[in-house]
Amino acid sequence: TLEDADLDFGSDLDIRNLVDWIQSGNKAKKIMVLSGAGVSVAAGIPDFRTPGTGLYDNLQKYNLPYPQAVFDVSFYRSQPQPFVTLAKELWPGLTHSPTLTHSFLKMLSDKGLLLRLYSQNIDGLEYLAGIPDEKLVECHGHFRSASCIECGTTADPESVKNTIIKDVTVPKCDKCGGNVKPDIVFFGESLPDRFHQMLRTDVEEADLLLVMGTSLQVAPVSMIPDMVRCEHRVLFNREPVMKIRTGKDLFLPGNCDDQVMELCSILGWKQDLLEENAKV
Ligand code: CNA
């Protein structure tokens, strides 16, 4: 943990405080990051809750009883087609590339400064950006494996992918005939064991928390900012979604890519960031 003397940020924190913290090398060495849909908006993937452009405002064609139904297990049991149609559109790796923010997180990892990235996203862009598995916790699962929602039997991921993106039909379980879905976490399902295992120690160890592009509306991930022991938290978001404590927390408003670019310019990392992003 950090000594008080290391934490002399004053009450008017700005991006230079964050620069100093990262640059001085002895302050933030175990950076924990909590990311959400906002970090992928610049890749062309809409978030959920931004009014107008967010997915929840654009699901009319599916005739859902309520927007979250598309990610609800009981709804998927009886009416799987809306999710299947949406999953075809969202399937990772087909059309979207990692953003500057993803590349920045990869750089943090390469520089040995990233303790862990907790991503709520299911777009696989962290993976494509090259962030190592051990540094990543995909809190809400991923599309790389699939299983039956009734009996839990694992299904062949390639055949599930083909059924969804080519036939746009519901993959069925070989064993019990139940509906199969990619292993992304729906409402009503538990988070992966890895999430709970890693979180227990990471909240103790982290010496800085970056919260990026999430509305902090989905539990239990939304509780992470209150669980970390570190003194300072930095929010990169278009809106102030968490309490910003004077002298402790920093809010960098607007698009996270713009703030990341500004941060990297001051850190002298800008060229590396652009090169890193050009690779992916
Ligand atoms: P959300 O509730 O839609 O919130 C997104 C947040 O990001 C909002 O507070 C926005 O103001 C903010 N935001 C939007 N664009 C930017 C930007 N360019 N820079 C900075 N901030 C921005 O999404 P959450 O991630 O908080 O909700 C959790 C759900 C959304 C997770 O379970 C995800 O699986 C799910 N989701 C994922 C994706 C994806 O994988 N890309 C897309 C849409 C939803």
Short mmCIF file of C-alpha atoms and ligand atoms in Angstrom, two decimals:
data_model
loop_
_atom_site.label_atom_id
_atom_site.label_comp_id
_atom_site.label_asym_id
_atom_site.label_seq_id
_atom_site.Cartn_x
_atom_site.Cartn_y
_atom_site.Cartn_z
CA THR A 1 0.00 0.00 0.00
CA LEU A 2 1.01 3.60 -0.48
CA GLU A 3 2.38 5.93 2.11
CA ASP A 4 0.46 9.15 2.71
CA ALA A 5 3.50 11.09 1.55
CA ASP A 6 3.13 9.56 -1.90
CA LEU A 7 -0.39 10.78 -2.21
CA ASP A 8 0.06 14.51 -2.19
CA PHE A 9 -2.37 15.30 -4.96
CA GLY A 10 -3.95 18.38 -3.43
CA SER A 11 -7.65 18.89 -3.75
CA ASP A 12 -7.72 20.09 -7.37
CA LEU A 13 -6.59 17.01 -9.17
CA ASP A 14 -6.07 17.09 -12.90
CA ILE A 15 -4.55 14.90 -15.57
CA ARG A 16 -1.04 15.98 -14.57
CA ASN A 17 -1.51 14.31 -11.21
CA LEU A 18 -2.24 11.09 -13.01
CA VAL A 19 0.78 11.60 -15.27
CA ASP A 20 3.00 12.17 -12.27
CA TRP A 21 1.68 9.10 -10.58
CA ILE A 22 2.30 6.85 -13.57
CA GLN A 23 5.58 8.47 -14.59
CA SER A 24 7.32 8.53 -11.29
CA GLY A 25 7.25 4.75 -11.36
CA ASN A 26 7.18 4.23 -7.64
CA LYS A 27 3.59 5.27 -7.11
CA ALA A 28 1.19 3.45 -9.39
CA LYS A 29 2.67 0.09 -10.30
CA LYS A 30 -0.38 -2.09 -9.83
CA ILE A 31 -3.08 -0.37 -11.77
CA MET A 32 -6.49 -1.99 -11.73
CA VAL A 33 -8.83 -1.07 -14.55
CA LEU A 34 -12.59 -1.49 -14.70
CA SER A 35 -13.92 -1.00 -18.21
CA GLY A 36 -17.32 -1.00 -19.86
CA ALA A 37 -19.04 -0.53 -23.17
CA GLY A 38 -17.87 3.10 -23.47
CA VAL A 39 -14.30 2.04 -24.28
CA SER A 40 -15.56 0.27 -27.41
CA VAL A 41 -17.91 2.98 -28.67
CA ALA A 42 -15.12 4.45 -30.84
CA ALA A 43 -14.76 1.00 -32.46
CA GLY A 44 -18.34 1.41 -33.71
CA ILE A 45 -20.02 -0.80 -31.11
CA PRO A 46 -22.89 1.03 -29.40
CA ASP A 47 -23.05 0.94 -25.61
CA PHE A 48 -26.27 0.02 -23.81
CA ARG A 49 -27.41 3.10 -22.01
CA THR A 50 -26.42 6.22 -23.93
CA PRO A 51 -29.78 7.75 -24.85
CA GLY A 52 -30.45 7.63 -28.59
CA THR A 53 -27.41 5.67 -29.79
CA GLY A 54 -27.29 3.01 -27.05
CA LEU A 55 -28.48 -0.50 -27.82
CA TYR A 56 -31.37 -0.27 -25.35
CA ASP A 57 -32.92 2.55 -27.39
CA ASN A 58 -32.52 0.62 -30.63
CA LEU A 59 -34.10 -2.76 -30.04
CA GLN A 60 -37.57 -1.91 -31.39
CA LYS A 61 -37.30 -4.44 -34.22
CA TYR A 62 -37.08 -7.26 -31.69
CA ASN A 63 -40.42 -6.46 -30.02
CA LEU A 64 -39.03 -7.13 -26.57
CA PRO A 65 -41.16 -6.77 -23.44
CA TYR A 66 -38.27 -4.69 -21.97
CA PRO A 67 -34.77 -4.06 -23.43
CA GLN A 68 -32.81 -6.22 -20.97
CA ALA A 69 -34.94 -9.24 -21.99
CA VAL A 70 -32.54 -9.87 -24.86
CA PHE A 71 -29.91 -10.81 -22.26
CA ASP A 72 -32.24 -12.64 -19.87
CA VAL A 73 -31.91 -16.41 -19.42
CA SER A 74 -35.60 -17.15 -18.90
CA PHE A 75 -36.49 -15.05 -21.92
CA TYR A 76 -33.85 -16.87 -23.99
CA ARG A 77 -35.39 -20.18 -22.95
CA SER A 78 -38.76 -19.30 -24.48
CA GLN A 79 -37.81 -16.71 -27.10
CA PRO A 80 -34.19 -17.12 -28.20
CA GLN A 81 -34.42 -15.50 -31.63
CA PRO A 82 -33.87 -11.84 -30.60
CA PHE A 83 -30.57 -12.72 -28.94
CA VAL A 84 -29.48 -14.88 -31.86
CA THR A 85 -30.14 -12.06 -34.32
CA LEU A 86 -28.34 -9.57 -32.10
CA ALA A 87 -25.43 -11.96 -31.44
CA LYS A 88 -24.82 -12.22 -35.18
CA GLU A 89 -24.36 -8.42 -35.22
CA LEU A 90 -22.22 -8.34 -32.10
CA TRP A 91 -20.03 -11.37 -32.86
CA PRO A 92 -16.45 -10.39 -31.93
CA GLY A 93 -13.58 -10.16 -34.33
CA LEU A 94 -15.60 -9.87 -37.51
CA THR A 95 -15.70 -6.13 -38.08
CA HIS A 96 -14.39 -4.18 -35.10
CA SER A 97 -10.84 -3.30 -34.06
CA PRO A 98 -9.42 -2.27 -30.69
CA THR A 99 -9.58 1.43 -29.82
CA LEU A 100 -6.83 3.72 -28.57
CA THR A 101 -8.04 2.98 -25.05
CA HIS A 102 -7.54 -0.76 -25.59
CA SER A 103 -4.05 -0.08 -26.94
CA PHE A 104 -3.27 2.13 -23.94
CA LEU A 105 -4.25 -0.74 -21.63
CA LYS A 106 -2.01 -3.08 -23.63
CA MET A 107 0.84 -0.59 -23.12
CA LEU A 108 0.20 -0.50 -19.38
CA SER A 109 0.45 -4.27 -19.42
CA ASP A 110 3.66 -4.28 -21.49
CA LYS A 111 5.21 -1.76 -19.11
CA GLY A 112 4.40 -3.97 -16.13
CA LEU A 113 1.99 -1.43 -14.65
CA LEU A 114 -1.28 -3.30 -15.12
CA LEU A 115 -2.42 -5.39 -12.18
CA ARG A 116 -5.62 -6.51 -13.91
CA LEU A 117 -8.20 -5.36 -16.39
CA TYR A 118 -11.77 -6.15 -15.36
CA SER A 119 -13.77 -5.75 -18.54
CA GLN A 120 -17.54 -6.00 -18.66
CA ASN A 121 -17.40 -6.09 -22.42
CA ILE A 122 -18.15 -9.10 -24.54
CA ASP A 123 -16.63 -7.78 -27.74
CA GLY A 124 -13.26 -9.50 -27.26
CA LEU A 125 -11.36 -6.30 -28.14
CA GLU A 126 -9.01 -6.63 -25.13
CA TYR A 127 -8.09 -10.02 -26.46
CA LEU A 128 -7.54 -8.67 -29.97
CA ALA A 129 -5.46 -5.82 -28.55
CA GLY A 130 -3.09 -8.46 -27.19
CA ILE A 131 -3.68 -8.04 -23.46
CA PRO A 132 -2.44 -11.31 -21.93
CA ASP A 133 -5.02 -13.72 -20.50
CA GLU A 134 -3.56 -13.52 -17.01
CA LYS A 135 -4.04 -9.73 -16.96
CA LEU A 136 -7.66 -9.95 -18.07
CA VAL A 137 -10.87 -10.78 -16.27
CA GLU A 138 -13.82 -10.94 -18.63
CA CYS A 139 -16.46 -10.28 -15.99
CA HIS A 140 -19.40 -10.99 -18.26
CA GLY A 141 -17.87 -13.88 -20.17
CA HIS A 142 -17.07 -14.15 -23.85
CA PHE A 143 -18.11 -15.69 -27.16
CA ARG A 144 -15.20 -18.16 -27.45
CA SER A 145 -17.06 -20.99 -25.75
CA ALA A 146 -20.72 -21.96 -25.47
CA SER A 147 -22.95 -24.17 -23.37
CA CYS A 148 -26.50 -25.35 -22.88
CA ILE A 149 -28.60 -23.15 -20.61
CA GLU A 150 -30.48 -26.24 -19.33
CA CYS A 151 -27.87 -28.93 -18.62
CA GLY A 152 -24.65 -26.91 -18.89
CA THR A 153 -23.11 -29.26 -21.47
CA THR A 154 -20.39 -27.54 -23.46
CA ALA A 155 -21.04 -27.15 -27.13
CA ASP A 156 -18.56 -26.95 -29.99
CA PRO A 157 -17.80 -23.22 -30.29
CA GLU A 158 -17.24 -23.32 -34.06
CA SER A 159 -20.55 -24.97 -34.75
CA VAL A 160 -22.37 -22.56 -32.40
CA LYS A 161 -20.73 -19.66 -34.20
CA ASN A 162 -21.79 -21.00 -37.60
CA THR A 163 -25.34 -21.66 -36.47
CA ILE A 164 -25.64 -18.10 -35.21
CA ILE A 165 -23.76 -16.09 -37.80
CA LYS A 166 -24.54 -18.14 -40.92
CA ASP A 167 -27.95 -19.70 -40.28
CA VAL A 168 -29.10 -17.12 -37.69
CA THR A 169 -30.90 -19.90 -35.86
CA VAL A 170 -30.77 -21.15 -32.28
CA PRO A 171 -28.00 -23.64 -31.48
CA LYS A 172 -29.40 -26.70 -29.69
CA CYS A 173 -27.78 -28.98 -27.14
CA ASP A 174 -26.75 -32.44 -28.46
CA LYS A 175 -27.52 -33.97 -25.09
CA CYS A 176 -30.84 -32.50 -23.93
CA GLY A 177 -32.07 -30.36 -26.82
CA GLY A 178 -31.99 -27.18 -24.70
CA ASN A 179 -30.98 -23.82 -26.11
CA VAL A 180 -27.25 -23.27 -26.29
CA LYS A 181 -25.73 -19.82 -26.00
CA PRO A 182 -22.23 -18.38 -26.03
CA ASP A 183 -20.77 -18.17 -22.53
CA ILE A 184 -21.56 -14.53 -22.00
CA VAL A 185 -23.22 -13.79 -18.69
CA PHE A 186 -26.92 -13.07 -18.93
CA PHE A 187 -29.03 -11.39 -16.28
CA GLY A 188 -29.84 -14.09 -13.76
CA GLU A 189 -26.54 -15.96 -14.26
CA SER A 190 -23.50 -15.94 -12.04
CA LEU A 191 -20.22 -14.38 -13.03
CA PRO A 192 -17.25 -16.59 -13.90
CA ASP A 193 -15.37 -18.08 -10.91
CA ARG A 194 -12.26 -16.28 -12.08
CA PHE A 195 -13.96 -12.95 -11.39
CA HIS A 196 -14.52 -13.75 -7.72
CA GLN A 197 -11.14 -15.43 -7.27
CA MET A 198 -9.08 -12.59 -8.69
CA LEU A 199 -11.15 -9.79 -7.21
CA ARG A 200 -10.57 -10.90 -3.64
CA THR A 201 -6.84 -10.14 -3.77
CA ASP A 202 -6.80 -7.51 -6.51
CA VAL A 203 -8.92 -5.04 -4.52
CA GLU A 204 -6.35 -5.27 -1.74
CA GLU A 205 -3.30 -5.01 -3.99
CA ALA A 206 -4.28 -2.33 -6.49
CA ASP A 207 -2.56 1.00 -6.00
CA LEU A 208 -4.73 2.89 -8.49
CA LEU A 209 -8.13 2.25 -10.04
CA LEU A 210 -9.08 3.47 -13.50
CA VAL A 211 -12.81 3.27 -14.25
CA MET A 212 -13.38 3.64 -17.99
CA GLY A 213 -16.57 3.89 -20.04
CA THR A 214 -19.00 2.19 -17.72
CA SER A 215 -22.26 3.49 -16.27
CA LEU A 216 -21.70 1.35 -13.13
CA GLN A 217 -25.30 0.15 -13.32
CA VAL A 218 -24.63 -3.60 -13.30
CA ALA A 219 -23.83 -5.41 -10.05
CA PRO A 220 -21.60 -6.87 -8.75
CA VAL A 221 -19.04 -5.13 -10.97
CA SER A 222 -20.51 -1.75 -10.05
CA MET A 223 -19.32 -2.32 -6.48
CA ILE A 224 -15.62 -2.50 -7.41
CA PRO A 225 -14.94 1.26 -7.00
CA ASP A 226 -16.11 0.98 -3.39
CA MET A 227 -14.16 -2.21 -2.75
CA VAL A 228 -10.66 -1.14 -3.72
CA ARG A 229 -8.32 -0.14 -0.95
CA CYS A 230 -6.29 2.33 -3.00
CA GLU A 231 -6.55 5.99 -2.21
CA HIS A 232 -7.10 7.26 -5.74
CA ARG A 233 -9.59 6.45 -8.45
CA VAL A 234 -9.75 7.97 -11.91
CA LEU A 235 -12.94 8.04 -13.93
CA PHE A 236 -12.76 8.29 -17.72
CA ASN A 237 -16.37 8.76 -18.81
CA ARG A 238 -18.75 11.05 -20.63
CA GLU A 239 -20.72 11.44 -17.41
CA PRO A 240 -19.84 11.48 -13.70
CA VAL A 241 -21.15 8.03 -12.79
CA MET A 242 -19.49 7.76 -9.41
CA LYS A 243 -18.87 10.01 -6.47
CA ILE A 244 -15.69 12.01 -7.03
CA ARG A 245 -14.01 12.58 -3.68
CA THR A 246 -12.19 15.89 -3.46
CA GLY A 247 -8.44 15.47 -3.35
CA LYS A 248 -8.69 11.74 -3.97
CA ASP A 249 -10.50 11.01 -7.19
CA LEU A 250 -10.07 12.46 -10.64
CA PHE A 251 -12.78 12.75 -13.28
CA LEU A 252 -11.60 12.99 -16.89
CA PRO A 253 -14.79 13.83 -18.78
CA GLY A 254 -15.59 13.17 -22.44
CA ASN A 255 -14.49 10.41 -24.76
CA CYS A 256 -11.98 8.10 -23.15
CA ASP A 257 -9.86 7.92 -26.32
CA ASP A 258 -9.41 11.70 -26.23
CA GLN A 259 -8.34 11.64 -22.59
CA VAL A 260 -6.05 8.67 -23.23
CA MET A 261 -4.45 10.57 -26.09
CA GLU A 262 -3.94 13.62 -23.88
CA LEU A 263 -2.52 11.46 -21.12
CA CYS A 264 -0.15 9.67 -23.49
CA SER A 265 0.98 12.97 -25.04
CA ILE A 266 2.05 14.28 -21.66
CA LEU A 267 3.62 10.96 -20.71
CA GLY A 268 5.59 10.95 -23.98
CA TRP A 269 3.84 7.72 -25.01
CA LYS A 270 1.84 9.12 -27.91
CA GLN A 271 3.94 7.70 -30.75
CA ASP A 272 4.03 4.27 -29.10
CA LEU A 273 0.28 4.41 -28.58
CA LEU A 274 -0.37 5.13 -32.24
CA GLU A 275 2.03 2.39 -33.31
CA GLU A 276 0.48 -0.08 -30.92
CA ASN A 277 -2.99 0.75 -32.22
CA ALA A 278 -1.88 0.53 -35.86
CA LYS A 279 -0.83 -3.11 -35.25
CA VAL A 280 -4.36 -4.26 -34.43
P1 CNA B 1 -23.47 1.18 -20.37
O1 CNA B 1 -24.43 1.01 -19.26
O2 CNA B 1 -24.03 1.32 -21.74
O3 CNA B 1 -22.60 2.46 -20.03
C1 CNA B 1 -21.64 2.99 -20.89
C2 CNA B 1 -21.01 4.19 -20.23
O4 CNA B 1 -19.94 4.63 -21.03
C3 CNA B 1 -21.98 5.36 -20.07
O5 CNA B 1 -21.80 5.92 -18.80
C4 CNA B 1 -21.55 6.34 -21.18
O6 CNA B 1 -21.74 7.70 -20.84
C5 CNA B 1 -20.09 6.03 -21.27
N1 CNA B 1 -19.50 6.28 -22.58
C6 CNA B 1 -20.05 6.07 -23.80
N2 CNA B 1 -19.18 6.35 -24.77
C7 CNA B 1 -18.03 6.74 -24.15
C8 CNA B 1 -16.77 7.15 -24.62
N3 CNA B 1 -16.47 7.20 -25.93
N4 CNA B 1 -15.82 7.48 -23.70
C9 CNA B 1 -16.10 7.44 -22.37
N5 CNA B 1 -17.29 7.05 -21.88
C10 CNA B 1 -18.24 6.70 -22.76
O7 CNA B 1 -22.41 0.01 -20.42
P2 CNA B 1 -21.70 -0.75 -19.18
O8 CNA B 1 -20.51 -1.39 -19.75
O9 CNA B 1 -21.56 0.12 -18.00
O10 CNA B 1 -22.81 -1.84 -18.83
C11 CNA B 1 -22.48 -3.08 -18.56
C12 CNA B 1 -22.96 -4.06 -19.64
C13 CNA B 1 -22.97 -3.48 -21.03
C14 CNA B 1 -21.96 -5.15 -19.74
O11 CNA B 1 -22.53 -6.30 -19.27
C15 CNA B 1 -21.59 -5.32 -21.20
O12 CNA B 1 -21.55 -6.65 -21.56
C16 CNA B 1 -22.63 -4.62 -21.96
N6 CNA B 1 -22.23 -4.12 -23.28
C17 CNA B 1 -21.05 -4.47 -23.83
C18 CNA B 1 -20.70 -3.99 -25.08
C19 CNA B 1 -19.38 -4.39 -25.65
O13 CNA B 1 -18.92 -5.49 -25.38
N7 CNA B 1 -18.74 -3.51 -26.41
C20 CNA B 1 -21.56 -3.14 -25.78
C21 CNA B 1 -22.80 -2.80 -25.18
C22 CNA B 1 -23.11 -3.31 -23.93
#
